[in-house]
């Protein structure tokens, strides 16, 4: 069902000038993008269903670079790396650019600029992206087939794999969690159904710890930063396999603090 509904979300991304897309955007996300839009209060059934299917779109949607003017370097999925299309280089204060357009010079990549400001794996991924010789807008494409168009059958497989991963992901580095030097209670948390911290959507483990507006603000204010992930598993896998132990400990303490705050809101009505 989610794979079928996700096609409507795909249409919002791919065809933003249709009447249906304009109406939904004006009502539910007039000042943000589709992936960051909250469910909102009293949403329609179609909008609630589309929001529930966004994890499928997050997995397969990529930005196809034209002139780079509408693709955000740090937020949008736009590199060719299938497993992780986001830029992982941390944003430095001396980086004066935010859009992909700023990395392009005369219809070619500004290799010197890219090599200077991005980590090697990111710069290599960027420089592999082909650029059009003619002026054209950026666009959304579906990364799971060569035509770049959303296919329900492929998305259904993604949804099934995602559901199975939530239950039992044998490739996930669970053993590394227990090596993090923090109190054992930090590694035990139970999730309820409704997000009471931000009040705009259903609560999931990923939302309350990372995607909720309050959680995102906490990550941004910390020295850990905030980058886009499409699921809690991908976020934790990145943390456990890419960050040094000292950083992992800080991450888990922040996660625990977010969870403690959530419990204060739910059980003690303490809002901060």
PDB file of C-alpha atoms in Angstrom:
ATOM      1  CA  UNK A   1       0.000   0.000   0.000  1.00  0.00           C
ATOM      2  CA  UNK A   2       2.749   2.489   0.941  1.00  0.00           C
ATOM      3  CA  UNK A   3       4.537   1.819  -2.336  1.00  0.00           C
ATOM      4  CA  UNK A   4       1.382   2.727  -4.252  1.00  0.00           C
ATOM      5  CA  UNK A   5       0.739   5.851  -2.181  1.00  0.00           C
ATOM      6  CA  UNK A   6       4.389   6.867  -2.545  1.00  0.00           C
ATOM      7  CA  UNK A   7       3.716   7.336  -6.247  1.00  0.00           C
ATOM      8  CA  UNK A   8       1.552  10.320  -5.316  1.00  0.00           C
ATOM      9  CA  UNK A   9       4.473  11.738  -3.353  1.00  0.00           C
ATOM     10  CA  UNK A  10       6.675  11.144  -6.381  1.00  0.00           C
ATOM     11  CA  UNK A  11       4.257  13.189  -8.482  1.00  0.00           C
ATOM     12  CA  UNK A  12       4.531  16.060  -5.999  1.00  0.00           C
ATOM     13  CA  UNK A  13       8.295  16.067  -6.492  1.00  0.00           C
ATOM     14  CA  UNK A  14       8.395  15.401 -10.208  1.00  0.00           C
ATOM     15  CA  UNK A  15       5.471  17.562 -11.287  1.00  0.00           C
ATOM     16  CA  UNK A  16       5.289  20.520  -8.863  1.00  0.00           C
ATOM     17  CA  UNK A  17       3.257  22.664 -11.261  1.00  0.00           C
ATOM     18  CA  UNK A  18       0.189  20.436 -11.398  1.00  0.00           C
ATOM     19  CA  UNK A  19      -2.925  21.665  -9.610  1.00  0.00           C
ATOM     20  CA  UNK A  20      -2.820  18.849  -7.038  1.00  0.00           C
ATOM     21  CA  UNK A  21       0.833  19.550  -6.232  1.00  0.00           C
ATOM     22  CA  UNK A  22       0.223  23.269  -5.829  1.00  0.00           C
ATOM     23  CA  UNK A  23      -2.760  22.708  -3.525  1.00  0.00           C
ATOM     24  CA  UNK A  24      -0.933  20.247  -1.260  1.00  0.00           C
ATOM     25  CA  UNK A  25       2.169  22.425  -1.092  1.00  0.00           C
ATOM     26  CA  UNK A  26       0.172  25.549  -0.286  1.00  0.00           C
ATOM     27  CA  UNK A  27      -1.677  23.751   2.499  1.00  0.00           C
ATOM     28  CA  UNK A  28       0.975  21.542   4.086  1.00  0.00           C
ATOM     29  CA  UNK A  29       4.471  22.827   3.242  1.00  0.00           C
ATOM     30  CA  UNK A  30       4.384  26.363   1.816  1.00  0.00           C
ATOM     31  CA  UNK A  31       7.764  27.296   3.314  1.00  0.00           C
ATOM     32  CA  UNK A  32       9.652  23.995   3.351  1.00  0.00           C
ATOM     33  CA  UNK A  33      10.401  21.110   1.038  1.00  0.00           C
ATOM     34  CA  UNK A  34       8.403  17.918   0.696  1.00  0.00           C
ATOM     35  CA  UNK A  35      10.722  15.696   2.731  1.00  0.00           C
ATOM     36  CA  UNK A  36      10.861  18.064   5.717  1.00  0.00           C
ATOM     37  CA  UNK A  37       7.149  18.915   5.748  1.00  0.00           C
ATOM     38  CA  UNK A  38       5.296  17.994   8.970  1.00  0.00           C
ATOM     39  CA  UNK A  39       2.124  15.950   8.946  1.00  0.00           C
ATOM     40  CA  UNK A  40       0.388  18.905  10.577  1.00  0.00           C
ATOM     41  CA  UNK A  41      -2.745  19.138  12.677  1.00  0.00           C
ATOM     42  CA  UNK A  42      -5.880  17.553  11.261  1.00  0.00           C
ATOM     43  CA  UNK A  43      -4.338  16.506   7.941  1.00  0.00           C
ATOM     44  CA  UNK A  44      -6.328  14.880   5.176  1.00  0.00           C
ATOM     45  CA  UNK A  45      -6.113  11.120   4.795  1.00  0.00           C
ATOM     46  CA  UNK A  46      -4.204  11.421   1.525  1.00  0.00           C
ATOM     47  CA  UNK A  47      -1.574  13.734   3.023  1.00  0.00           C
ATOM     48  CA  UNK A  48      -1.168  11.517   6.087  1.00  0.00           C
ATOM     49  CA  UNK A  49      -0.727   8.502   3.807  1.00  0.00           C
ATOM     50  CA  UNK A  50       1.800  10.294   1.607  1.00  0.00           C
ATOM     51  CA  UNK A  51       3.822  11.285   4.673  1.00  0.00           C
ATOM     52  CA  UNK A  52       3.803   7.680   5.872  1.00  0.00           C
ATOM     53  CA  UNK A  53       5.301   6.596   2.541  1.00  0.00           C
ATOM     54  CA  UNK A  54       8.110   9.156   2.413  1.00  0.00           C
ATOM     55  CA  UNK A  55      10.732   6.706   3.681  1.00  0.00           C
ATOM     56  CA  UNK A  56      10.367   4.811   0.396  1.00  0.00           C
ATOM     57  CA  UNK A  57      10.899   7.972  -1.631  1.00  0.00           C
ATOM     58  CA  UNK A  58      13.857   8.976   0.526  1.00  0.00           C
ATOM     59  CA  UNK A  59      15.509   5.675  -0.333  1.00  0.00           C
ATOM     60  CA  UNK A  60      15.181   5.974  -4.108  1.00  0.00           C
ATOM     61  CA  UNK A  61      14.917   9.677  -4.968  1.00  0.00           C
ATOM     62  CA  UNK A  62      17.978  11.516  -6.255  1.00  0.00           C
ATOM     63  CA  UNK A  63      18.607  14.949  -7.692  1.00  0.00           C
ATOM     64  CA  UNK A  64      19.668  14.973 -11.339  1.00  0.00           C
ATOM     65  CA  UNK A  65      21.983  17.939 -11.751  1.00  0.00           C
ATOM     66  CA  UNK A  66      21.256  20.422 -14.518  1.00  0.00           C
ATOM     67  CA  UNK A  67      22.416  23.936 -13.679  1.00  0.00           C
ATOM     68  CA  UNK A  68      22.648  23.175  -9.940  1.00  0.00           C
ATOM     69  CA  UNK A  69      20.583  26.194  -8.914  1.00  0.00           C
ATOM     70  CA  UNK A  70      17.858  24.290  -7.048  1.00  0.00           C
ATOM     71  CA  UNK A  71      19.907  21.528  -5.409  1.00  0.00           C
ATOM     72  CA  UNK A  72      21.239  22.118  -1.905  1.00  0.00           C
ATOM     73  CA  UNK A  73      24.746  20.764  -1.366  1.00  0.00           C
ATOM     74  CA  UNK A  74      24.256  19.677   2.238  1.00  0.00           C
ATOM     75  CA  UNK A  75      20.589  18.654   2.324  1.00  0.00           C
ATOM     76  CA  UNK A  76      19.651  17.020  -0.982  1.00  0.00           C
ATOM     77  CA  UNK A  77      20.632  13.502  -2.155  1.00  0.00           C
ATOM     78  CA  UNK A  78      22.573  14.239  -5.335  1.00  0.00           C
ATOM     79  CA  UNK A  79      25.779  12.191  -5.590  1.00  0.00           C
ATOM     80  CA  UNK A  80      26.034   8.928  -7.523  1.00  0.00           C
ATOM     81  CA  UNK A  81      26.859   6.754  -4.523  1.00  0.00           C
ATOM     82  CA  UNK A  82      23.914   4.371  -4.306  1.00  0.00           C
ATOM     83  CA  UNK A  83      24.135   3.553  -0.602  1.00  0.00           C
ATOM     84  CA  UNK A  84      24.698   7.124   0.576  1.00  0.00           C
ATOM     85  CA  UNK A  85      24.012   9.949  -1.909  1.00  0.00           C
ATOM     86  CA  UNK A  86      24.518  12.758   0.619  1.00  0.00           C
ATOM     87  CA  UNK A  87      27.557  14.951   1.152  1.00  0.00           C
ATOM     88  CA  UNK A  88      29.247  13.963   4.417  1.00  0.00           C
ATOM     89  CA  UNK A  89      31.903  16.673   4.610  1.00  0.00           C
ATOM     90  CA  UNK A  90      31.106  18.930   7.552  1.00  0.00           C
ATOM     91  CA  UNK A  91      30.091  22.475   6.763  1.00  0.00           C
ATOM     92  CA  UNK A  92      32.918  24.863   7.623  1.00  0.00           C
ATOM     93  CA  UNK A  93      32.459  28.532   8.442  1.00  0.00           C
ATOM     94  CA  UNK A  94      34.594  29.582   5.488  1.00  0.00           C
ATOM     95  CA  UNK A  95      32.424  27.763   2.940  1.00  0.00           C
ATOM     96  CA  UNK A  96      30.569  30.527   1.073  1.00  0.00           C
ATOM     97  CA  UNK A  97      28.444  28.191  -1.025  1.00  0.00           C
ATOM     98  CA  UNK A  98      25.275  26.221  -0.364  1.00  0.00           C
ATOM     99  CA  UNK A  99      23.924  25.305  -3.807  1.00  0.00           C
ATOM    100  CA  UNK A 100      25.463  22.911  -6.324  1.00  0.00           C
ATOM    101  CA  UNK A 101      25.503  25.787  -8.815  1.00  0.00           C
ATOM    102  CA  UNK A 102      28.329  27.328  -6.780  1.00  0.00           C
ATOM    103  CA  UNK A 103      30.543  24.336  -7.590  1.00  0.00           C
ATOM    104  CA  UNK A 104      30.122  24.654 -11.360  1.00  0.00           C
ATOM    105  CA  UNK A 105      32.292  26.835 -13.590  1.00  0.00           C
ATOM    106  CA  UNK A 106      31.531  27.196 -17.309  1.00  0.00           C
ATOM    107  CA  UNK A 107      29.422  24.013 -17.377  1.00  0.00           C
ATOM    108  CA  UNK A 108      32.168  21.923 -15.769  1.00  0.00           C
ATOM    109  CA  UNK A 109      32.960  21.114 -12.170  1.00  0.00           C
ATOM    110  CA  UNK A 110      35.286  23.529 -10.410  1.00  0.00           C
ATOM    111  CA  UNK A 111      37.655  20.727  -9.463  1.00  0.00           C
ATOM    112  CA  UNK A 112      40.099  22.919  -7.563  1.00  0.00           C
ATOM    113  CA  UNK A 113      37.351  24.371  -5.373  1.00  0.00           C
ATOM    114  CA  UNK A 114      35.814  20.950  -4.760  1.00  0.00           C
ATOM    115  CA  UNK A 115      39.131  19.301  -3.877  1.00  0.00           C
ATOM    116  CA  UNK A 116      39.922  22.140  -1.497  1.00  0.00           C
ATOM    117  CA  UNK A 117      36.699  22.173   0.502  1.00  0.00           C
ATOM    118  CA  UNK A 118      35.440  18.580   0.440  1.00  0.00           C
ATOM    119  CA  UNK A 119      36.772  15.315   1.802  1.00  0.00           C
ATOM    120  CA  UNK A 120      38.250  13.020  -0.812  1.00  0.00           C
ATOM    121  CA  UNK A 121      35.361  10.547  -0.959  1.00  0.00           C
ATOM    122  CA  UNK A 122      32.889  13.418  -1.437  1.00  0.00           C
ATOM    123  CA  UNK A 123      35.004  15.229  -4.012  1.00  0.00           C
ATOM    124  CA  UNK A 124      35.506  11.999  -5.970  1.00  0.00           C
ATOM    125  CA  UNK A 125      31.753  11.361  -5.961  1.00  0.00           C
ATOM    126  CA  UNK A 126      30.989  14.910  -7.092  1.00  0.00           C
ATOM    127  CA  UNK A 127      33.505  14.908  -9.935  1.00  0.00           C
ATOM    128  CA  UNK A 128      32.046  11.646 -11.285  1.00  0.00           C
ATOM    129  CA  UNK A 129      28.678  13.311 -11.909  1.00  0.00           C
ATOM    130  CA  UNK A 130      28.246  14.194 -15.603  1.00  0.00           C
ATOM    131  CA  UNK A 131      27.078  17.726 -16.396  1.00  0.00           C
ATOM    132  CA  UNK A 132      24.864  18.708 -19.291  1.00  0.00           C
ATOM    133  CA  UNK A 133      26.419  20.902 -21.967  1.00  0.00           C
ATOM    134  CA  UNK A 134      23.163  22.829 -22.292  1.00  0.00           C
ATOM    135  CA  UNK A 135      21.391  24.938 -19.696  1.00  0.00           C
ATOM    136  CA  UNK A 136      18.679  22.926 -17.942  1.00  0.00           C
ATOM    137  CA  UNK A 137      16.998  22.797 -14.554  1.00  0.00           C
ATOM    138  CA  UNK A 138      17.754  20.277 -11.833  1.00  0.00           C
ATOM    139  CA  UNK A 139      15.222  17.490 -11.590  1.00  0.00           C
ATOM    140  CA  UNK A 140      14.244  14.506  -9.472  1.00  0.00           C
ATOM    141  CA  UNK A 141      14.988  11.011 -10.720  1.00  0.00           C
ATOM    142  CA  UNK A 142      14.400   7.508  -9.383  1.00  0.00           C
ATOM    143  CA  UNK A 143      17.726   5.789  -8.748  1.00  0.00           C
ATOM    144  CA  UNK A 144      16.462   2.205  -8.850  1.00  0.00           C
ATOM    145  CA  UNK A 145      16.114   1.969 -12.627  1.00  0.00           C
ATOM    146  CA  UNK A 146      17.828   3.349 -15.705  1.00  0.00           C
ATOM    147  CA  UNK A 147      14.850   5.379 -16.882  1.00  0.00           C
ATOM    148  CA  UNK A 148      14.784   7.336 -13.647  1.00  0.00           C
ATOM    149  CA  UNK A 149      11.022   6.969 -13.264  1.00  0.00           C
ATOM    150  CA  UNK A 150       9.226   5.732 -10.162  1.00  0.00           C
ATOM    151  CA  UNK A 151       7.986   2.134 -10.450  1.00  0.00           C
ATOM    152  CA  UNK A 152       5.563   0.762  -7.855  1.00  0.00           C
ATOM    153  CA  UNK A 153       6.907  -2.791  -8.120  1.00  0.00           C
ATOM    154  CA  UNK A 154      10.450  -1.721  -7.261  1.00  0.00           C
ATOM    155  CA  UNK A 155       9.207   0.459  -4.434  1.00  0.00           C
ATOM    156  CA  UNK A 156       7.172  -2.387  -2.989  1.00  0.00           C
ATOM    157  CA  UNK A 157      10.371  -4.427  -2.759  1.00  0.00           C
ATOM    158  CA  UNK A 158      12.084  -1.513  -0.988  1.00  0.00           C
ATOM    159  CA  UNK A 159       9.192  -1.249   1.466  1.00  0.00           C
ATOM    160  CA  UNK A 160       9.317  -4.970   2.228  1.00  0.00           C
ATOM    161  CA  UNK A 161      13.079  -4.880   2.767  1.00  0.00           C
ATOM    162  CA  UNK A 162      12.710  -1.833   5.010  1.00  0.00           C
ATOM    163  CA  UNK A 163      10.075  -3.570   7.133  1.00  0.00           C
ATOM    164  CA  UNK A 164      12.237  -6.670   7.463  1.00  0.00           C
ATOM    165  CA  UNK A 165      15.248  -4.545   8.381  1.00  0.00           C
ATOM    166  CA  UNK A 166      13.293  -2.931  11.191  1.00  0.00           C
ATOM    167  CA  UNK A 167      12.558  -6.366  12.648  1.00  0.00           C
ATOM    168  CA  UNK A 168      15.863  -8.119  12.109  1.00  0.00           C
ATOM    169  CA  UNK A 169      18.771  -6.502  10.305  1.00  0.00           C
ATOM    170  CA  UNK A 170      21.602  -9.024  10.495  1.00  0.00           C
ATOM    171  CA  UNK A 171      24.006  -6.712   8.642  1.00  0.00           C
ATOM    172  CA  UNK A 172      23.576  -3.913  11.158  1.00  0.00           C
ATOM    173  CA  UNK A 173      26.602  -3.574  13.491  1.00  0.00           C
ATOM    174  CA  UNK A 174      24.636  -4.114  16.710  1.00  0.00           C
ATOM    175  CA  UNK A 175      27.723  -5.391  18.533  1.00  0.00           C
ATOM    176  CA  UNK A 176      29.362  -1.967  18.222  1.00  0.00           C
ATOM    177  CA  UNK A 177      26.592  -0.327  20.249  1.00  0.00           C
ATOM    178  CA  UNK A 178      27.596  -2.259  23.347  1.00  0.00           C
ATOM    179  CA  UNK A 179      31.217  -1.165  22.971  1.00  0.00           C
ATOM    180  CA  UNK A 180      30.267   2.488  23.411  1.00  0.00           C
ATOM    181  CA  UNK A 181      31.293   3.546  26.911  1.00  0.00           C
ATOM    182  CA  UNK A 182      28.011   4.904  28.269  1.00  0.00           C
ATOM    183  CA  UNK A 183      25.518   3.734  30.872  1.00  0.00           C
ATOM    184  CA  UNK A 184      23.635   0.603  29.784  1.00  0.00           C
ATOM    185  CA  UNK A 185      20.312   2.416  30.204  1.00  0.00           C
ATOM    186  CA  UNK A 186      21.286   4.640  27.271  1.00  0.00           C
ATOM    187  CA  UNK A 187      21.008   1.607  24.986  1.00  0.00           C
ATOM    188  CA  UNK A 188      17.430   0.754  26.063  1.00  0.00           C
ATOM    189  CA  UNK A 189      14.526   2.878  24.835  1.00  0.00           C
ATOM    190  CA  UNK A 190      10.910   2.080  23.966  1.00  0.00           C
ATOM    191  CA  UNK A 191       8.887   4.088  21.462  1.00  0.00           C
ATOM    192  CA  UNK A 192       5.204   4.993  21.686  1.00  0.00           C
ATOM    193  CA  UNK A 193       2.896   5.992  18.839  1.00  0.00           C
ATOM    194  CA  UNK A 194       2.426   9.763  18.960  1.00  0.00           C
ATOM    195  CA  UNK A 195       5.110  12.463  18.870  1.00  0.00           C
ATOM    196  CA  UNK A 196       4.276  14.844  21.704  1.00  0.00           C
ATOM    197  CA  UNK A 197       7.526  16.812  21.510  1.00  0.00           C
ATOM    198  CA  UNK A 198       6.861  18.647  18.246  1.00  0.00           C
ATOM    199  CA  UNK A 199       3.152  17.864  18.002  1.00  0.00           C
ATOM    200  CA  UNK A 200       3.129  17.620  14.214  1.00  0.00           C
ATOM    201  CA  UNK A 201       3.435  13.930  13.391  1.00  0.00           C
ATOM    202  CA  UNK A 202       3.395  10.319  14.450  1.00  0.00           C
ATOM    203  CA  UNK A 203       6.254   9.290  16.690  1.00  0.00           C
ATOM    204  CA  UNK A 204       8.850   6.880  15.371  1.00  0.00           C
ATOM    205  CA  UNK A 205      12.239   6.056  16.807  1.00  0.00           C
ATOM    206  CA  UNK A 206      13.903   7.950  13.955  1.00  0.00           C
ATOM    207  CA  UNK A 207      11.665  10.986  14.331  1.00  0.00           C
ATOM    208  CA  UNK A 208      11.975  11.489  18.067  1.00  0.00           C
ATOM    209  CA  UNK A 209      15.759  11.052  18.050  1.00  0.00           C
ATOM    210  CA  UNK A 210      16.697  12.803  14.818  1.00  0.00           C
ATOM    211  CA  UNK A 211      13.977  14.201  12.539  1.00  0.00           C
ATOM    212  CA  UNK A 212      11.694  15.990  14.992  1.00  0.00           C
ATOM    213  CA  UNK A 213      12.162  19.773  14.803  1.00  0.00           C
ATOM    214  CA  UNK A 214      13.330  19.840  18.431  1.00  0.00           C
ATOM    215  CA  UNK A 215      15.773  16.972  17.863  1.00  0.00           C
ATOM    216  CA  UNK A 216      17.150  18.560  14.721  1.00  0.00           C
ATOM    217  CA  UNK A 217      17.759  21.829  16.565  1.00  0.00           C
ATOM    218  CA  UNK A 218      19.689  19.966  19.261  1.00  0.00           C
ATOM    219  CA  UNK A 219      21.880  18.207  16.694  1.00  0.00           C
ATOM    220  CA  UNK A 220      22.580  21.479  14.903  1.00  0.00           C
ATOM    221  CA  UNK A 221      23.484  23.260  18.145  1.00  0.00           C
ATOM    222  CA  UNK A 222      25.868  20.479  19.145  1.00  0.00           C
ATOM    223  CA  UNK A 223      29.284  20.140  17.536  1.00  0.00           C
ATOM    224  CA  UNK A 224      28.050  16.931  15.914  1.00  0.00           C
ATOM    225  CA  UNK A 225      25.972  18.686  13.258  1.00  0.00           C
ATOM    226  CA  UNK A 226      22.980  17.346  11.319  1.00  0.00           C
ATOM    227  CA  UNK A 227      23.033  15.544   7.983  1.00  0.00           C
ATOM    228  CA  UNK A 228      20.273  13.747   6.118  1.00  0.00           C
ATOM    229  CA  UNK A 229      19.693  10.028   6.679  1.00  0.00           C
ATOM    230  CA  UNK A 230      16.756   8.004   5.409  1.00  0.00           C
ATOM    231  CA  UNK A 231      16.380   5.731   8.449  1.00  0.00           C
ATOM    232  CA  UNK A 232      17.608   5.182  11.987  1.00  0.00           C
ATOM    233  CA  UNK A 233      19.588   2.153  10.834  1.00  0.00           C
ATOM    234  CA  UNK A 234      21.559   4.151   8.273  1.00  0.00           C
ATOM    235  CA  UNK A 235      22.219   6.893  10.814  1.00  0.00           C
ATOM    236  CA  UNK A 236      23.476   4.473  13.464  1.00  0.00           C
ATOM    237  CA  UNK A 237      25.493   2.478  10.930  1.00  0.00           C
ATOM    238  CA  UNK A 238      27.267   5.655   9.878  1.00  0.00           C
ATOM    239  CA  UNK A 239      27.905   6.653  13.499  1.00  0.00           C
ATOM    240  CA  UNK A 240      29.188   3.234  14.547  1.00  0.00           C
ATOM    241  CA  UNK A 241      31.416   2.599  11.550  1.00  0.00           C
ATOM    242  CA  UNK A 242      32.647   6.075  10.580  1.00  0.00           C
ATOM    243  CA  UNK A 243      33.044   8.109  13.769  1.00  0.00           C
ATOM    244  CA  UNK A 244      35.801   7.701  16.370  1.00  0.00           C
ATOM    245  CA  UNK A 245      34.823   6.279  19.753  1.00  0.00           C
ATOM    246  CA  UNK A 246      34.903   9.676  21.468  1.00  0.00           C
ATOM    247  CA  UNK A 247      32.368  11.019  18.972  1.00  0.00           C
ATOM    248  CA  UNK A 248      30.178   7.932  19.303  1.00  0.00           C
ATOM    249  CA  UNK A 249      29.932   8.487  23.051  1.00  0.00           C
ATOM    250  CA  UNK A 250      28.809  12.080  22.508  1.00  0.00           C
ATOM    251  CA  UNK A 251      26.241  10.932  19.961  1.00  0.00           C
ATOM    252  CA  UNK A 252      24.717   8.374  22.302  1.00  0.00           C
ATOM    253  CA  UNK A 253      24.615  10.823  25.180  1.00  0.00           C
ATOM    254  CA  UNK A 254      22.794  13.315  22.957  1.00  0.00           C
ATOM    255  CA  UNK A 255      20.362  10.582  21.913  1.00  0.00           C
ATOM    256  CA  UNK A 256      19.778   9.742  25.570  1.00  0.00           C
ATOM    257  CA  UNK A 257      19.230  13.415  26.401  1.00  0.00           C
ATOM    258  CA  UNK A 258      16.651  13.680  23.625  1.00  0.00           C
ATOM    259  CA  UNK A 259      14.911  10.594  24.941  1.00  0.00           C
ATOM    260  CA  UNK A 260      14.951  11.961  28.507  1.00  0.00           C
ATOM    261  CA  UNK A 261      13.438  15.208  27.264  1.00  0.00           C
ATOM    262  CA  UNK A 262      10.765  13.246  25.433  1.00  0.00           C
ATOM    263  CA  UNK A 263       9.874  11.399  28.643  1.00  0.00           C
ATOM    264  CA  UNK A 264       9.727  14.681  30.566  1.00  0.00           C
ATOM    265  CA  UNK A 265       7.234  15.969  28.018  1.00  0.00           C
ATOM    266  CA  UNK A 266       5.146  12.789  28.031  1.00  0.00           C
ATOM    267  CA  UNK A 267       5.115  11.984  31.737  1.00  0.00           C
ATOM    268  CA  UNK A 268       5.852  15.248  33.541  1.00  0.00           C
ATOM    269  CA  UNK A 269       4.537  17.835  31.048  1.00  0.00           C
ATOM    270  CA  UNK A 270       7.889  19.629  31.163  1.00  0.00           C
ATOM    271  CA  UNK A 271       8.439  21.577  27.948  1.00  0.00           C
ATOM    272  CA  UNK A 272      11.766  23.265  27.216  1.00  0.00           C
TER     273      UNK A 272
END
